[in-house]
Amino acid sequence: MSFVLVDKPRPHIALVTLNRPDRMNAMAFDVMVPLRETLEAVAADNDVRVVVLTGAGHGFCSGADLTHSGRVPGVEGLTKTSVARRSMELLNNVMLTIRRMHQPVISAINGAAIGGGLCLAVGTDIRIASEDAYFRAAGINNGLTSAELGISYLLPRAIGTTRANEIMLTGRDVDAAEAERIGLVSRVVPADKLLEAAYDTADQIIRWSRVGTELTKRMLWSGLEAGSYESHMQHEGTAQLYVRLTTDNFDEAMRARKDRRPPVFED
């Protein structure tokens, strides 16, 4: 049985599904290794313009697998300390793969996003939740820290430090309505409309130029780590000039507007 499924429900959209519903798609290594490999393969598929990530069953991803974590590959002969480091690097690489993908990644959060599952959701570019979704930074509940997989970097930037501090230090649940109110997700839809909403958002992105959307993703992520406002503005300017001067996109947009038709970008 494959724990990660790939489908193409609409043109230029890849649906990646965590497929271990009996464990609420927990982050066992036999799930996370195929997930990373699948995302890398999807990133290399030039027919795919947008990726939708979701979970099978009633959960998006419940974080650490408390039943059996699975086998960590490539750790034969290593000590417990080294195995632990390799294990964390493997999980970190899933997050970095999402960030490095050419395509925007939309998480369709269908249920619980707990611990590492919350990290996985926050690491995507756009988050849409069903009314059944809820979120928990669960490490603190288990006697550990809530800081893992970049969440203490990304969450304050997504919702502000005050709210992030409270959510991560209390380990409380955040329901879908609150998640929308504080900006953790962009919107909440009925459960049976979740994938359709994600696909519709993807279709809106696909209308625009490939290089335009890919560079916009790059600029948004780079902006989180920019050393200064001015230096990032220079970075943005270079990207904008690159697209303006090396494609016909802007002229095509002007022609399409004059002709009252959708633009056709051929970059």
C-alpha positions as a printed NumPy array, in Angstrom:
array([[  0.   ,   0.   ,   0.   ],
       [  1.328,   3.423,  -0.941],
       [  1.224,   5.979,   1.859],
       [  1.467,   8.887,  -0.593],
       [ -0.825,   9.182,  -3.604],
       [ -0.578,  11.471,  -6.631],
       [ -3.425,  12.413,  -8.921],
       [ -4.079,  15.083, -11.563],
       [ -7.69 ,  16.127, -10.934],
       [ -7.554,  19.108, -13.302],
       [ -5.112,  20.225, -15.986],
       [ -1.777,  21.368, -14.565],
       [ -2.757,  20.535, -10.961],
       [ -1.166,  17.728,  -8.938],
       [ -3.002,  16.446,  -5.877],
       [ -0.636,  14.856,  -3.344],
       [ -2.436,  12.926,  -0.608],
       [ -0.979,  11.544,   2.607],
       [ -2.63 ,   8.136,   2.64 ],
       [ -2.489,   6.585,   6.075],
       [ -5.901,   7.525,   7.463],
       [ -5.878,   4.849,  10.175],
       [ -3.069,   6.83 ,  11.858],
       [ -4.356,  10.251,  10.794],
       [ -1.467,  10.467,   8.329],
       [  1.132,  10.644,  11.069],
       [  4.731,  11.496,  10.232],
       [  6.222,   8.023,  10.304],
       [  9.359,   7.788,   8.22 ],
       [  7.717,   5.341,   5.832],
       [  5.31 ,   8.181,   5.038],
       [  7.703,  11.131,   5.085],
       [ 10.388,   9.568,   2.881],
       [  7.882,   8.825,   0.082],
       [  6.372,  12.281,   0.574],
       [  9.704,  13.987,  -0.023],
       [ 10.425,  11.773,  -3.03 ],
       [  6.954,  12.417,  -4.434],
       [  7.25 ,  16.176,  -4.03 ],
       [ 10.627,  16.149,  -5.751],
       [  9.144,  14.184,  -8.659],
       [  6.151,  16.516,  -8.909],
       [  8.463,  19.545,  -8.834],
       [ 10.263,  18.129, -11.872],
       [  7.012,  17.576, -13.79 ],
       [  6.818,  20.626, -16.049],
       [  3.145,  19.983, -16.766],
       [  2.321,  20.729, -13.12 ],
       [  1.768,  24.389, -12.31 ],
       [  0.245,  24.113,  -8.809],
       [  0.362,  21.393,  -6.135],
       [ -2.433,  20.657,  -3.656],
       [ -1.427,  18.768,  -0.499],
       [ -4.054,  17.057,   1.657],
       [ -4.647,  14.065,   3.903],
       [ -6.843,  11.004,   3.481],
       [ -9.659,  10.37 ,   5.914],
       [-10.455,  12.737,   8.773],
       [ -6.985,  14.118,   9.452],
       [ -4.524,  16.273,   7.546],
       [ -1.446,  15.127,   9.496],
       [ -1.26 ,  14.278,  13.19 ],
       [  2.489,  14.779,  13.624],
       [  4.717,  12.188,  15.227],
       [  3.549,   8.601,  14.878],
       [  3.153,   7.465,  18.477],
       [  2.509,   3.836,  17.466],
       [  5.526,   3.15 ,  15.271],
       [  7.812,   5.77 ,  13.767],
       [  8.955,   3.527,  10.932],
       [ 12.468,   2.811,   9.725],
       [ 14.939,   5.623,   9.199],
       [ 16.9  ,   4.836,   6.021],
       [ 20.68 ,   4.916,   5.881],
       [ 21.477,   4.802,   9.6  ],
       [ 23.038,   1.351,   9.881],
       [ 25.963,   1.352,  12.31 ],
       [ 25.224,   4.799,  13.738],
       [ 24.762,   5.636,  17.395],
       [ 21.466,   6.825,  18.863],
       [ 22.701,  10.418,  18.779],
       [ 23.533,  10.269,  15.082],
       [ 20.306,   8.45 ,  14.24 ],
       [ 18.362,  11.221,  15.986],
       [ 20.147,  13.895,  13.964],
       [ 19.616,  12.055,  10.675],
       [ 15.945,  11.578,  11.542],
       [ 15.405,  15.284,  12.121],
       [ 17.286,  16.162,   8.937],
       [ 15.004,  13.846,   6.985],
       [ 11.921,  15.634,   8.295],
       [ 13.494,  19.052,   7.791],
       [ 14.139,  18.128,   4.163],
       [ 10.416,  17.605,   3.582],
       [  9.803,  21.198,   4.653],
       [ 12.666,  22.509,   2.543],
       [ 11.46 ,  20.563,  -0.483],
       [  8.085,  22.336,  -0.314],
       [  9.823,  25.675,  -0.115],
       [ 12.168,  24.919,  -3.023],
       [  9.502,  23.611,  -5.383],
       [  8.909,  25.723,  -8.468],
       [  5.172,  25.403,  -8.063],
       [  3.04 ,  27.09 ,  -5.411],
       [  1.794,  24.525,  -2.889],
       [ -1.729,  24.807,  -1.473],
       [ -2.538,  22.807,   1.639],
       [ -6.151,  21.615,   1.758],
       [ -6.428,  21.014,   5.494],
       [ -9.232,  18.532,   5.947],
       [ -8.888,  17.788,   9.659],
       [ -6.358,  17.695,  12.47 ],
       [ -3.017,  19.407,  11.817],
       [ -1.124,  18.546,  14.977],
       [  2.547,  19.003,  15.872],
       [  4.52 ,  18.315,  12.731],
       [  1.241,  18.425,  10.821],
       [  0.834,  22.068,  11.829],
       [  4.408,  22.667,  10.672],
       [  3.649,  20.967,   7.361],
       [  0.607,  23.174,   6.805],
       [  2.378,  26.408,   7.743],
       [  5.232,  25.489,   5.39 ],
       [  2.939,  25.597,   2.348],
       [  2.312,  28.722,   0.302],
       [ -1.474,  28.922,   0.693],
       [ -3.649,  27.285,   3.349],
       [ -7.353,  26.504,   2.927],
       [ -9.164,  24.674,   5.719],
       [-12.374,  22.724,   6.017],
       [-14.743,  23.484,   8.862],
       [-13.499,  20.264,  10.499],
       [ -9.859,  21.382,  10.639],
       [ -8.065,  22.236,  13.839],
       [ -4.472,  23.011,  14.738],
       [ -2.223,  22.261,  17.715],
       [  1.46 ,  22.852,  18.406],
       [  1.577,  19.576,  20.286],
       [  5.219,  19.189,  21.268],
       [  4.648,  21.112,  24.486],
       [  1.791,  18.732,  25.401],
       [  4.218,  15.824,  25.176],
       [  6.836,  17.291,  27.515],
       [  8.982,  18.538,  24.625],
       [  9.17 ,  21.912,  22.91 ],
       [  6.629,  23.211,  20.428],
       [  9.504,  24.373,  18.236],
       [ 10.214,  21.974,  15.376],
       [ 10.463,  21.912,  11.592],
       [ 10.705,  25.694,  11.373],
       [  7.411,  26.459,  13.132],
       [  8.919,  28.981,  15.558],
       [ 10.251,  30.851,  12.506],
       [  7.174,  30.645,  10.279],
       [  4.236,  30.894,  12.688],
       [  5.101,  34.315,  14.199],
       [  5.541,  35.655,  10.681],
       [  2.171,  34.237,   9.639],
       [  0.027,  35.349,  12.588],
       [  2.206,  37.668,  14.709],
       [  4.377,  36.977,  17.733],
       [  1.707,  37.464,  20.409],
       [ -0.661,  34.868,  18.998],
       [  2.135,  32.478,  18.015],
       [  3.647,  32.643,  21.499],
       [  0.306,  31.876,  23.142],
       [ -0.547,  28.992,  20.816],
       [  2.891,  27.408,  21.082],
       [  3.271,  27.815,  24.838],
       [ -0.211,  26.608,  25.824],
       [ -0.562,  23.75 ,  23.335],
       [ -4.253,  24.553,  22.979],
       [ -6.374,  23.741,  19.953],
       [ -7.141,  26.386,  17.341],
       [-10.338,  25.626,  15.458],
       [-10.951,  26.5  ,  11.834],
       [-12.924,  29.674,  12.565],
       [-10.165,  31.088,  14.758],
       [ -7.516,  30.005,  12.263],
       [ -9.239,  32.063,   9.585],
       [ -9.708,  35.048,  11.896],
       [ -6.029,  35.232,  12.868],
       [ -4.706,  34.571,   9.366],
       [ -3.399,  31.064,   9.908],
       [ -5.514,  30.02 ,   6.911],
       [ -6.796,  32.19 ,   4.097],
       [-10.328,  30.82 ,   4.267],
       [-12.578,  28.083,   5.628],
       [-15.022,  26.123,   3.494],
       [-17.43 ,  23.198,   4.079],
       [-15.649,  19.855,   4.173],
       [-17.244,  18.624,   0.958],
       [-16.088,  21.769,  -0.874],
       [-12.464,  21.748,   0.324],
       [-10.698,  20.211,  -2.67 ],
       [-12.88 ,  22.126,  -5.105],
       [-11.89 ,  25.38 ,  -3.36 ],
       [ -8.218,  24.422,  -3.546],
       [ -8.516,  23.537,  -7.247],
       [-10.321,  26.808,  -7.994],
       [ -7.528,  28.737,  -6.275],
       [ -4.984,  26.76 ,  -8.285],
       [ -6.836,  27.578, -11.5  ],
       [ -6.64 ,  31.282, -10.67 ],
       [ -2.859,  30.952, -10.343],
       [ -2.518,  28.889, -13.524],
       [ -4.11 ,  31.736, -15.542],
       [ -0.966,  33.794, -15.047],
       [  2.523,  33.314, -16.421],
       [  4.628,  30.429, -15.205],
       [  7.713,  32.525, -14.587],
       [  5.614,  35.22 , -12.933],
       [  4.08 ,  32.871, -10.379],
       [  7.309,  30.984,  -9.738],
       [  9.274,  34.17 ,  -9.104],
       [  6.497,  35.59 ,  -6.944],
       [  6.778,  32.507,  -4.739],
       [ 10.549,  32.959,  -4.595],
       [ 10.227,  36.652,  -3.677],
       [  7.682,  35.977,  -0.944],
       [  9.884,  33.382,   0.724],
       [ 13.04 ,  35.452,   0.243],
       [ 11.301,  38.4  ,   1.848],
       [ 10.946,  36.457,   5.098],
       [ 14.726,  36.265,   5.355],
       [ 15.676,  39.612,   3.799],
       [ 18.365,  41.554,   5.626],
       [ 16.651,  44.861,   4.964],
       [ 13.745,  46.484,   3.176],
       [ 16.039,  48.15 ,   0.665],
       [ 18.063,  45.047,  -0.169],
       [ 14.919,  43.019,  -0.775],
       [ 13.47 ,  45.786,  -2.936],
       [ 16.568,  45.507,  -5.119],
       [ 16.007,  41.745,  -5.321],
       [ 12.388,  42.268,  -6.357],
       [ 13.401,  44.816,  -8.958],
       [ 15.847,  42.443, -10.58 ],
       [ 13.175,  39.737, -10.794],
       [ 10.644,  42.151, -12.232],
       [ 13.036,  43.432, -14.892],
       [ 14.035,  39.865, -15.747],
       [ 10.441,  38.962, -16.6  ],
       [  9.676,  42.295, -18.293],
       [ 12.729,  42.27 , -20.551],
       [ 13.013,  38.574, -21.398],
       [  9.351,  37.749, -22.128],
       [  6.461,  39.213, -24.109],
       [  4.182,  38.926, -21.077],
       [  3.597,  42.603, -20.376],
       [  2.868,  43.435, -24.015],
       [  0.529,  40.446, -24.245],
       [ -1.314,  41.624, -21.141],
       [ -1.791,  45.047, -22.714],
       [ -3.016,  43.523, -25.998],
       [ -5.434,  41.231, -24.174],
       [ -6.831,  44.108, -22.153],
       [ -7.376,  46.132, -25.338],
       [ -8.994,  43.146, -27.073],
       [-11.156,  42.322, -24.009],
       [ -9.878,  38.739, -23.826],
       [ -7.85 ,  36.671, -21.364],
       [ -4.091,  36.964, -21.876],
       [ -2.118,  34.019, -23.219],
       [  1.334,  33.975, -21.697],
       [  3.883,  31.881, -23.567],
       [  6.918,  32.304, -21.332]])
